[in-house]
């Protein structure tokens, strides 16, 4: 007697060709049979002709769970509607540090997707050192190791880093290697949003692989891309770097969301040194005319190089500060404001958005900085894992990057 028989199916192999007739028999929540069950006894039958029955997908790169940047739920309808039944949170170096407290908080969350969590280097470093731009002391490194060990003991599946972001960008390779060696005592892997995904992407990849080599951990290259118009085509070289590491015996895989657009907070456009030593110092730098001009010059340079001088590539996806601009491109905003010097005026616009919270800023931008050919090349790579780099949202809420729904 089966609890449920899903009937009317045909087994499809890896080539997409239909094979023999087969129904799916479920008992006590598990697959108990895959065969013709037309005469079998069942408490319930479901006609699935014309439908697809598939194992639930695992999304290895999300910001679900208790990441303070996003939803406090483990997943949501945008994942369930894509067939995702397990999400991995804590990517890019961010997430909860106290896993014991996190487990208590999860008890009150409604049933949703399964959730696995990483321990994030940014969160650990921030808890011990704040936004300090310096190497840790012996005592500080020891405390970071203790926090990593405690999280791994309580169920963290990996150590993640976000070396593009504050404060992870201030860490040196030796710090990362030692923390990865600490995590390696518990198994798992090392996941990294690399230090650079543009001009120095190959060097950043070499750094990530070196951490894997030093710790013995497998390496996951987060949302692999080559960003910025001058760097289009570099994916051929970066995938070659991965192949060389795999030939050496280091288990390296990239994950990827299948879009030419990325999504990040406006604050990440500014040079990283602006936010060193904390928000108070960053505020002072943004208020000082000379320093502000220096920051502005760096942002203008980024616009002209990274986006090929095309500000229509950047779109406001969400903003608490300027909700009326959501859905507009930077080019449209510049036109609306009657900008005389488009690049300088839009750089000033970014500095105004970020001045209250320089390290993050509540305004999210979706920006097309990748080429379709690079996206396709990475997707064809045999070791690439498809993952959303998204978070749980309710259907129809806000204007998020389409990767939240379409990955």
CSV table of C-alpha atoms in Angstrom, one decimal:
chain,number,residue,atom,x,y,z
A,1,UNK,CA,0.0,0.0,0.0
A,2,UNK,CA,1.5,3.3,-1.1
A,3,UNK,CA,0.6,6.6,0.5
A,4,UNK,CA,0.6,8.3,-2.9
A,5,UNK,CA,1.0,7.1,-6.5
A,6,UNK,CA,1.9,9.8,-9.1
A,7,UNK,CA,0.7,8.2,-12.3
A,8,UNK,CA,0.9,8.7,-16.1
A,9,UNK,CA,4.6,9.1,-16.3
A,10,UNK,CA,7.3,8.1,-18.7
A,11,UNK,CA,11.0,7.9,-17.6
A,12,UNK,CA,13.2,10.4,-19.5
A,13,UNK,CA,16.9,9.8,-19.7
A,14,UNK,CA,19.7,12.3,-19.8
A,15,UNK,CA,19.3,12.7,-23.6
A,16,UNK,CA,15.7,13.9,-23.2
A,17,UNK,CA,14.3,10.8,-25.0
A,18,UNK,CA,11.2,9.2,-23.4
A,19,UNK,CA,11.6,5.6,-22.2
A,20,UNK,CA,9.4,3.1,-20.5
A,21,UNK,CA,6.1,3.9,-18.7
A,22,UNK,CA,6.6,4.4,-15.0
A,23,UNK,CA,4.5,5.6,-12.1
A,24,UNK,CA,6.0,7.0,-8.9
A,25,UNK,CA,5.1,5.3,-5.6
A,26,UNK,CA,5.6,7.3,-2.4
A,27,UNK,CA,5.6,5.7,1.1
A,28,UNK,CA,6.3,7.6,4.3
A,29,UNK,CA,7.7,10.6,2.4
A,30,UNK,CA,10.1,8.5,0.3
A,31,UNK,CA,10.2,7.2,-3.2
A,32,UNK,CA,9.4,3.5,-2.8
A,33,UNK,CA,8.8,2.4,-6.4
A,34,UNK,CA,9.4,3.6,-10.0
A,35,UNK,CA,7.4,1.3,-12.3
A,36,UNK,CA,4.0,0.6,-13.7
A,37,UNK,CA,1.7,0.9,-10.6
A,38,UNK,CA,-1.6,0.8,-12.4
A,39,UNK,CA,-2.9,-2.0,-10.2
A,40,UNK,CA,-1.1,-1.1,-7.0
A,41,UNK,CA,-3.0,-0.1,-3.9
A,42,UNK,CA,-2.7,3.6,-2.9
A,43,UNK,CA,-4.4,5.9,-0.4
A,44,UNK,CA,-4.2,8.7,-3.0
A,45,UNK,CA,-3.5,8.9,-6.8
A,46,UNK,CA,-2.4,12.0,-8.7
A,47,UNK,CA,-2.6,12.2,-12.5
A,48,UNK,CA,0.6,13.9,-13.7
A,49,UNK,CA,0.2,13.3,-17.4
A,50,UNK,CA,1.7,16.3,-19.3
A,51,UNK,CA,3.7,17.3,-16.2
A,52,UNK,CA,7.3,16.8,-15.1
A,53,UNK,CA,8.2,15.1,-11.8
A,54,UNK,CA,11.8,15.9,-10.7
A,55,UNK,CA,13.9,15.7,-7.6
A,56,UNK,CA,14.0,19.0,-5.8
A,57,UNK,CA,16.9,21.3,-6.8
A,58,UNK,CA,19.6,22.4,-4.5
A,59,UNK,CA,20.6,26.1,-4.8
A,60,UNK,CA,24.1,26.3,-3.6
A,61,UNK,CA,24.4,30.1,-3.6
A,62,UNK,CA,21.7,32.1,-1.9
A,63,UNK,CA,21.4,34.7,0.8
A,64,UNK,CA,18.5,33.0,2.5
A,65,UNK,CA,18.2,32.4,6.2
A,66,UNK,CA,19.3,34.9,8.7
A,67,UNK,CA,21.6,37.1,6.6
A,68,UNK,CA,20.9,40.5,7.9
A,69,UNK,CA,20.8,42.0,4.4
A,70,UNK,CA,17.8,40.0,3.3
A,71,UNK,CA,14.9,38.0,4.3
A,72,UNK,CA,14.7,36.3,7.7
A,73,UNK,CA,13.1,33.3,6.2
A,74,UNK,CA,14.9,30.2,4.9
A,75,UNK,CA,13.4,30.5,1.5
A,76,UNK,CA,10.2,31.6,-0.2
A,77,UNK,CA,7.8,31.2,-3.1
A,78,UNK,CA,10.3,32.3,-5.7
A,79,UNK,CA,12.4,29.2,-4.9
A,80,UNK,CA,9.5,26.8,-4.4
A,81,UNK,CA,8.1,27.8,-7.8
A,82,UNK,CA,11.4,26.9,-9.4
A,83,UNK,CA,11.5,23.5,-7.9
A,84,UNK,CA,14.2,24.4,-5.3
A,85,UNK,CA,13.7,22.4,-2.1
A,86,UNK,CA,17.1,23.1,-0.5
A,87,UNK,CA,18.9,26.5,-0.3
A,88,UNK,CA,22.4,27.2,1.0
A,89,UNK,CA,22.8,30.6,2.8
A,90,UNK,CA,25.6,32.5,4.4
A,91,UNK,CA,27.4,33.1,1.0
A,92,UNK,CA,29.8,35.9,0.1
A,93,UNK,CA,31.1,36.1,3.7
A,94,UNK,CA,27.9,37.3,5.3
A,95,UNK,CA,25.4,35.7,7.7
A,96,UNK,CA,25.0,34.8,11.3
A,97,UNK,CA,28.0,34.2,13.5
A,98,UNK,CA,26.2,32.6,16.5
A,99,UNK,CA,24.8,29.4,15.1
A,100,UNK,CA,23.3,28.3,18.4
A,101,UNK,CA,21.1,31.4,18.5
A,102,UNK,CA,20.3,31.0,14.8
A,103,UNK,CA,19.0,27.5,15.3
A,104,UNK,CA,16.7,28.9,18.1
A,105,UNK,CA,15.4,31.6,15.7
A,106,UNK,CA,14.7,29.1,13.0
A,107,UNK,CA,12.3,27.2,15.2
A,108,UNK,CA,9.7,29.9,14.8
A,109,UNK,CA,10.0,30.0,11.0
A,110,UNK,CA,7.1,28.5,8.9
A,111,UNK,CA,7.8,25.4,7.0
A,112,UNK,CA,9.7,26.2,3.8
A,113,UNK,CA,12.7,25.0,1.9
A,114,UNK,CA,15.4,23.1,3.6
A,115,UNK,CA,18.2,25.4,4.7
A,116,UNK,CA,22.0,24.8,5.0
A,117,UNK,CA,24.2,27.6,6.2
A,118,UNK,CA,27.9,28.7,5.8
A,119,UNK,CA,29.9,30.7,8.3
A,120,UNK,CA,30.8,34.0,6.8
A,121,UNK,CA,34.3,35.5,7.0
A,122,UNK,CA,33.0,39.1,6.7
A,123,UNK,CA,30.7,38.5,9.7
A,124,UNK,CA,33.3,36.8,11.8
A,125,UNK,CA,35.9,39.5,11.0
A,126,UNK,CA,33.4,42.3,11.6
A,127,UNK,CA,32.4,40.8,15.0
A,128,UNK,CA,36.1,40.7,16.1
A,129,UNK,CA,37.7,43.7,14.3
A,130,UNK,CA,34.9,45.9,13.0
A,131,UNK,CA,35.9,47.5,9.7
A,132,UNK,CA,39.6,47.8,10.5
A,133,UNK,CA,41.9,47.9,7.5
A,134,UNK,CA,44.8,45.9,9.0
A,135,UNK,CA,45.9,42.3,9.7
A,136,UNK,CA,44.4,40.8,12.9
A,137,UNK,CA,46.5,40.5,16.0
A,138,UNK,CA,47.3,37.0,17.3
A,139,UNK,CA,44.5,37.3,19.8
A,140,UNK,CA,42.0,38.5,17.2
A,141,UNK,CA,42.9,35.7,14.8
A,142,UNK,CA,42.5,33.2,17.6
A,143,UNK,CA,39.0,34.6,18.4
A,144,UNK,CA,38.0,34.4,14.7
A,145,UNK,CA,39.2,30.8,14.6
A,146,UNK,CA,37.1,30.1,17.7
A,147,UNK,CA,34.0,31.5,16.1
A,148,UNK,CA,34.6,29.5,12.9
A,149,UNK,CA,35.0,26.3,14.9
A,150,UNK,CA,31.9,27.0,17.0
A,151,UNK,CA,29.8,27.5,13.9
A,152,UNK,CA,31.2,24.4,12.2
A,153,UNK,CA,30.5,22.3,15.3
A,154,UNK,CA,26.9,23.6,15.3
A,155,UNK,CA,26.3,22.6,11.7
A,156,UNK,CA,27.8,25.1,9.3
A,157,UNK,CA,28.7,23.3,6.0
A,158,UNK,CA,31.4,25.6,4.8
A,159,UNK,CA,33.5,28.8,5.3
A,160,UNK,CA,32.5,31.6,2.9
A,161,UNK,CA,34.3,34.8,2.1
A,162,UNK,CA,33.4,38.0,0.4
A,163,UNK,CA,36.7,39.7,-0.4
A,164,UNK,CA,35.0,42.3,-2.6
A,165,UNK,CA,33.2,43.7,0.3
A,166,UNK,CA,34.0,45.6,3.6
A,167,UNK,CA,35.6,44.3,5.8
A,168,UNK,CA,36.7,41.1,3.9
A,169,UNK,CA,38.5,43.2,1.4
A,170,UNK,CA,41.0,44.2,4.1
A,171,UNK,CA,42.0,40.6,4.8
A,172,UNK,CA,45.3,39.1,3.5
A,173,UNK,CA,45.6,35.6,2.1
A,174,UNK,CA,47.3,34.2,5.2
A,175,UNK,CA,44.3,35.1,7.3
A,176,UNK,CA,41.9,33.3,5.0
A,177,UNK,CA,44.2,30.3,4.8
A,178,UNK,CA,44.3,29.9,8.5
A,179,UNK,CA,40.6,30.2,8.9
A,180,UNK,CA,40.0,27.8,6.1
A,181,UNK,CA,42.4,25.3,7.8
A,182,UNK,CA,40.3,25.7,11.0
A,183,UNK,CA,37.1,24.9,9.0
A,184,UNK,CA,38.8,22.0,7.3
A,185,UNK,CA,39.0,20.1,10.6
A,186,UNK,CA,35.2,19.7,10.2
A,187,UNK,CA,35.0,19.0,6.5
A,188,UNK,CA,33.0,21.1,4.1
A,189,UNK,CA,34.5,23.5,1.6
A,190,UNK,CA,35.6,27.1,1.0
A,191,UNK,CA,33.2,29.3,-0.9
A,192,UNK,CA,34.4,32.7,-2.1
A,193,UNK,CA,33.1,35.9,-3.7
A,194,UNK,CA,36.6,36.6,-5.0
A,195,UNK,CA,38.5,39.9,-4.4
A,196,UNK,CA,38.0,40.9,-8.0
A,197,UNK,CA,35.8,39.8,-10.9
A,198,UNK,CA,37.0,42.3,-13.4
A,199,UNK,CA,40.5,43.6,-14.3
A,200,UNK,CA,42.3,41.2,-11.9
A,201,UNK,CA,39.9,38.3,-12.1
A,202,UNK,CA,42.7,35.7,-12.9
A,203,UNK,CA,44.8,36.9,-9.9
A,204,UNK,CA,41.8,36.7,-7.6
A,205,UNK,CA,41.0,33.2,-8.8
A,206,UNK,CA,44.6,32.2,-8.1
A,207,UNK,CA,44.2,33.5,-4.6
A,208,UNK,CA,41.1,31.5,-4.0
A,209,UNK,CA,42.7,28.3,-5.3
A,210,UNK,CA,45.7,29.0,-3.0
A,211,UNK,CA,43.4,29.0,0.0
A,212,UNK,CA,42.1,25.6,-1.1
A,213,UNK,CA,45.6,24.3,-1.7
A,214,UNK,CA,46.7,25.5,1.8
A,215,UNK,CA,43.7,24.1,3.6
A,216,UNK,CA,42.9,21.0,1.6
A,217,UNK,CA,39.3,22.2,1.2
A,218,UNK,CA,37.4,22.1,-2.1
A,219,UNK,CA,36.8,25.6,-3.5
A,220,UNK,CA,33.6,27.1,-4.8
A,221,UNK,CA,34.0,30.2,-7.0
A,222,UNK,CA,30.9,32.2,-6.3
A,223,UNK,CA,28.8,33.6,-9.2
A,224,UNK,CA,31.7,33.3,-11.6
A,225,UNK,CA,31.8,36.1,-14.2
A,226,UNK,CA,34.2,38.4,-15.9
A,227,UNK,CA,32.7,41.9,-15.5
A,228,UNK,CA,33.5,45.2,-17.2
A,229,UNK,CA,33.5,45.8,-21.0
A,230,UNK,CA,37.4,45.7,-21.2
A,231,UNK,CA,37.4,42.2,-19.7
A,232,UNK,CA,34.9,40.5,-22.0
A,233,UNK,CA,36.3,37.3,-23.3
A,234,UNK,CA,38.4,36.5,-20.2
A,235,UNK,CA,36.2,33.6,-19.2
A,236,UNK,CA,38.3,31.4,-21.6
A,237,UNK,CA,41.3,32.1,-19.5
A,238,UNK,CA,39.6,31.8,-16.1
A,239,UNK,CA,38.1,28.4,-16.9
A,240,UNK,CA,41.6,27.4,-18.0
A,241,UNK,CA,42.8,28.4,-14.5
A,242,UNK,CA,40.2,26.1,-12.9
A,243,UNK,CA,41.1,23.2,-15.2
A,244,UNK,CA,44.8,23.6,-14.2
A,245,UNK,CA,43.9,23.5,-10.5
A,246,UNK,CA,41.7,20.5,-11.0
A,247,UNK,CA,44.5,18.8,-12.8
A,248,UNK,CA,46.6,19.5,-9.8
A,249,UNK,CA,44.1,17.7,-7.6
A,250,UNK,CA,42.3,20.7,-6.1
A,251,UNK,CA,38.5,20.3,-6.3
A,252,UNK,CA,37.4,23.7,-7.8
A,253,UNK,CA,34.0,24.5,-9.2
A,254,UNK,CA,32.3,27.7,-10.2
A,255,UNK,CA,28.7,28.6,-9.6
A,256,UNK,CA,26.8,30.9,-12.0
A,257,UNK,CA,23.5,32.7,-12.4
A,258,UNK,CA,22.6,32.8,-16.1
A,259,UNK,CA,22.3,36.6,-16.7
A,260,UNK,CA,24.5,39.3,-18.1
A,261,UNK,CA,23.4,41.6,-15.3
A,262,UNK,CA,24.7,41.7,-11.7
A,263,UNK,CA,23.1,43.3,-8.7
A,264,UNK,CA,24.7,45.2,-5.8
A,265,UNK,CA,24.3,48.0,-3.5
A,266,UNK,CA,25.4,51.5,-4.6
A,267,UNK,CA,27.9,51.6,-1.8
A,268,UNK,CA,30.0,49.0,-3.5
A,269,UNK,CA,30.8,51.4,-6.4
A,270,UNK,CA,33.0,53.5,-4.1
A,271,UNK,CA,36.6,52.7,-3.5
A,272,UNK,CA,37.1,50.3,-0.5
A,273,UNK,CA,39.4,52.6,1.4
A,274,UNK,CA,36.5,55.0,1.9
A,275,UNK,CA,34.9,52.6,4.5
A,276,UNK,CA,38.0,51.5,6.4
A,277,UNK,CA,37.9,52.4,10.1
A,278,UNK,CA,34.1,52.4,10.2
A,279,UNK,CA,31.2,54.5,9.1
A,280,UNK,CA,32.1,57.6,11.2
A,281,UNK,CA,35.4,57.9,9.4
A,282,UNK,CA,33.7,57.3,6.0
A,283,UNK,CA,31.2,60.1,6.8
A,284,UNK,CA,34.1,62.4,7.5
A,285,UNK,CA,35.8,61.5,4.2
A,286,UNK,CA,32.6,62.1,2.2
A,287,UNK,CA,32.2,65.5,3.9
A,288,UNK,CA,35.8,66.6,3.2
A,289,UNK,CA,35.8,68.5,-0.2
A,290,UNK,CA,39.2,67.3,-1.2
A,291,UNK,CA,38.6,63.6,-0.3
A,292,UNK,CA,35.1,63.7,-1.8
A,293,UNK,CA,36.6,64.9,-5.1
A,294,UNK,CA,39.0,62.0,-5.0
A,295,UNK,CA,36.2,59.5,-4.5
A,296,UNK,CA,34.1,61.1,-7.2
A,297,UNK,CA,37.0,60.9,-9.7
A,298,UNK,CA,37.3,57.2,-8.9
A,299,UNK,CA,33.6,56.6,-9.5
A,300,UNK,CA,33.7,58.5,-12.8
A,301,UNK,CA,36.6,56.4,-14.0
A,302,UNK,CA,34.7,53.2,-13.1
A,303,UNK,CA,31.7,54.4,-15.1
A,304,UNK,CA,33.7,55.2,-18.2
A,305,UNK,CA,35.7,51.9,-18.2
A,306,UNK,CA,33.6,49.3,-16.5
A,307,UNK,CA,30.4,50.1,-18.4
A,308,UNK,CA,31.9,51.2,-21.6
A,309,UNK,CA,30.6,54.7,-21.0
A,310,UNK,CA,27.0,53.5,-21.2
A,311,UNK,CA,25.1,54.5,-18.1
A,312,UNK,CA,21.9,52.9,-19.5
A,313,UNK,CA,23.5,49.7,-18.4
A,314,UNK,CA,22.8,50.6,-14.7
A,315,UNK,CA,19.3,50.5,-13.3
A,316,UNK,CA,17.9,51.3,-9.8
A,317,UNK,CA,16.3,48.0,-8.6
A,318,UNK,CA,15.3,49.2,-5.1
A,319,UNK,CA,15.8,52.2,-2.9
A,320,UNK,CA,14.4,53.3,0.4
A,321,UNK,CA,16.1,56.7,-0.1
A,322,UNK,CA,14.8,57.4,-3.6
A,323,UNK,CA,11.8,55.1,-4.2
A,324,UNK,CA,10.6,57.2,-7.1
A,325,UNK,CA,13.7,56.3,-9.1
A,326,UNK,CA,13.1,52.5,-9.0
A,327,UNK,CA,13.1,51.1,-12.5
A,328,UNK,CA,15.1,54.0,-14.0
A,329,UNK,CA,18.5,53.7,-15.6
A,330,UNK,CA,21.3,56.1,-14.6
A,331,UNK,CA,21.1,57.6,-18.1
A,332,UNK,CA,17.4,58.4,-17.5
A,333,UNK,CA,18.1,59.8,-14.1
A,334,UNK,CA,20.8,62.0,-15.5
A,335,UNK,CA,18.4,63.2,-18.3
A,336,UNK,CA,15.7,63.9,-15.8
A,337,UNK,CA,18.0,66.0,-13.7
A,338,UNK,CA,19.4,67.9,-16.7
A,339,UNK,CA,22.9,66.8,-16.0
A,340,UNK,CA,25.5,68.8,-17.8
A,341,UNK,CA,28.5,66.5,-17.1
A,342,UNK,CA,26.7,63.1,-17.0
A,343,UNK,CA,29.5,61.1,-15.4
A,344,UNK,CA,30.4,63.7,-12.8
A,345,UNK,CA,26.7,64.4,-11.9
A,346,UNK,CA,25.9,60.7,-11.5
A,347,UNK,CA,29.0,60.2,-9.4
A,348,UNK,CA,27.7,63.0,-7.2
A,349,UNK,CA,24.3,61.3,-7.1
A,350,UNK,CA,25.9,58.0,-5.9
A,351,UNK,CA,27.9,59.8,-3.1
A,352,UNK,CA,24.7,61.5,-1.9
A,353,UNK,CA,22.8,58.1,-1.8
A,354,UNK,CA,25.7,56.5,0.1
A,355,UNK,CA,26.6,59.3,2.5
A,356,UNK,CA,24.5,58.1,5.4
A,357,UNK,CA,25.5,54.4,5.1
A,358,UNK,CA,28.7,54.4,3.0
A,359,UNK,CA,29.6,50.7,3.5
A,360,UNK,CA,26.3,49.4,2.2
A,361,UNK,CA,23.6,51.9,1.2
A,362,UNK,CA,20.0,50.8,0.9
A,363,UNK,CA,19.9,51.5,-2.8
A,364,UNK,CA,20.3,48.4,-5.0
A,365,UNK,CA,21.4,48.6,-8.7
A,366,UNK,CA,21.1,46.0,-11.4
A,367,UNK,CA,23.9,46.6,-13.9
A,368,UNK,CA,24.7,44.9,-17.2
A,369,UNK,CA,28.5,44.5,-17.1
A,370,UNK,CA,28.9,41.0,-18.6
A,371,UNK,CA,28.8,39.7,-22.2
A,372,UNK,CA,26.5,37.0,-23.4
A,373,UNK,CA,29.3,35.0,-24.8
A,374,UNK,CA,31.1,34.8,-21.5
A,375,UNK,CA,27.9,33.8,-19.7
A,376,UNK,CA,27.3,31.0,-22.3
A,377,UNK,CA,30.9,29.8,-22.1
A,378,UNK,CA,30.8,29.5,-18.3
A,379,UNK,CA,27.4,27.8,-18.5
A,380,UNK,CA,28.7,25.2,-21.0
A,381,UNK,CA,31.6,24.4,-18.7
A,382,UNK,CA,31.2,20.9,-17.4
A,383,UNK,CA,31.8,21.7,-13.7
A,384,UNK,CA,29.6,24.8,-13.5
A,385,UNK,CA,26.9,24.7,-10.8
A,386,UNK,CA,23.8,26.8,-11.6
A,387,UNK,CA,22.8,28.9,-8.6
A,388,UNK,CA,20.7,32.1,-8.1
A,389,UNK,CA,22.7,34.3,-5.7
A,390,UNK,CA,19.3,35.4,-4.6
A,391,UNK,CA,17.1,35.5,-1.5
A,392,UNK,CA,13.6,34.5,-0.4
A,393,UNK,CA,10.9,36.9,-1.5
A,394,UNK,CA,7.2,36.7,-2.0
A,395,UNK,CA,6.0,36.6,-5.5
A,396,UNK,CA,5.3,40.1,-6.9
A,397,UNK,CA,7.3,41.8,-4.1
A,398,UNK,CA,9.5,44.7,-5.2
A,399,UNK,CA,11.7,44.8,-8.4
A,400,UNK,CA,14.4,42.2,-7.7
A,401,UNK,CA,17.0,40.9,-10.2
A,402,UNK,CA,15.3,38.3,-12.3
A,403,UNK,CA,17.7,35.7,-11.1
A,404,UNK,CA,15.5,35.3,-8.0
A,405,UNK,CA,12.8,33.9,-10.1
A,406,UNK,CA,14.4,32.6,-13.3
A,407,UNK,CA,17.6,30.8,-12.5
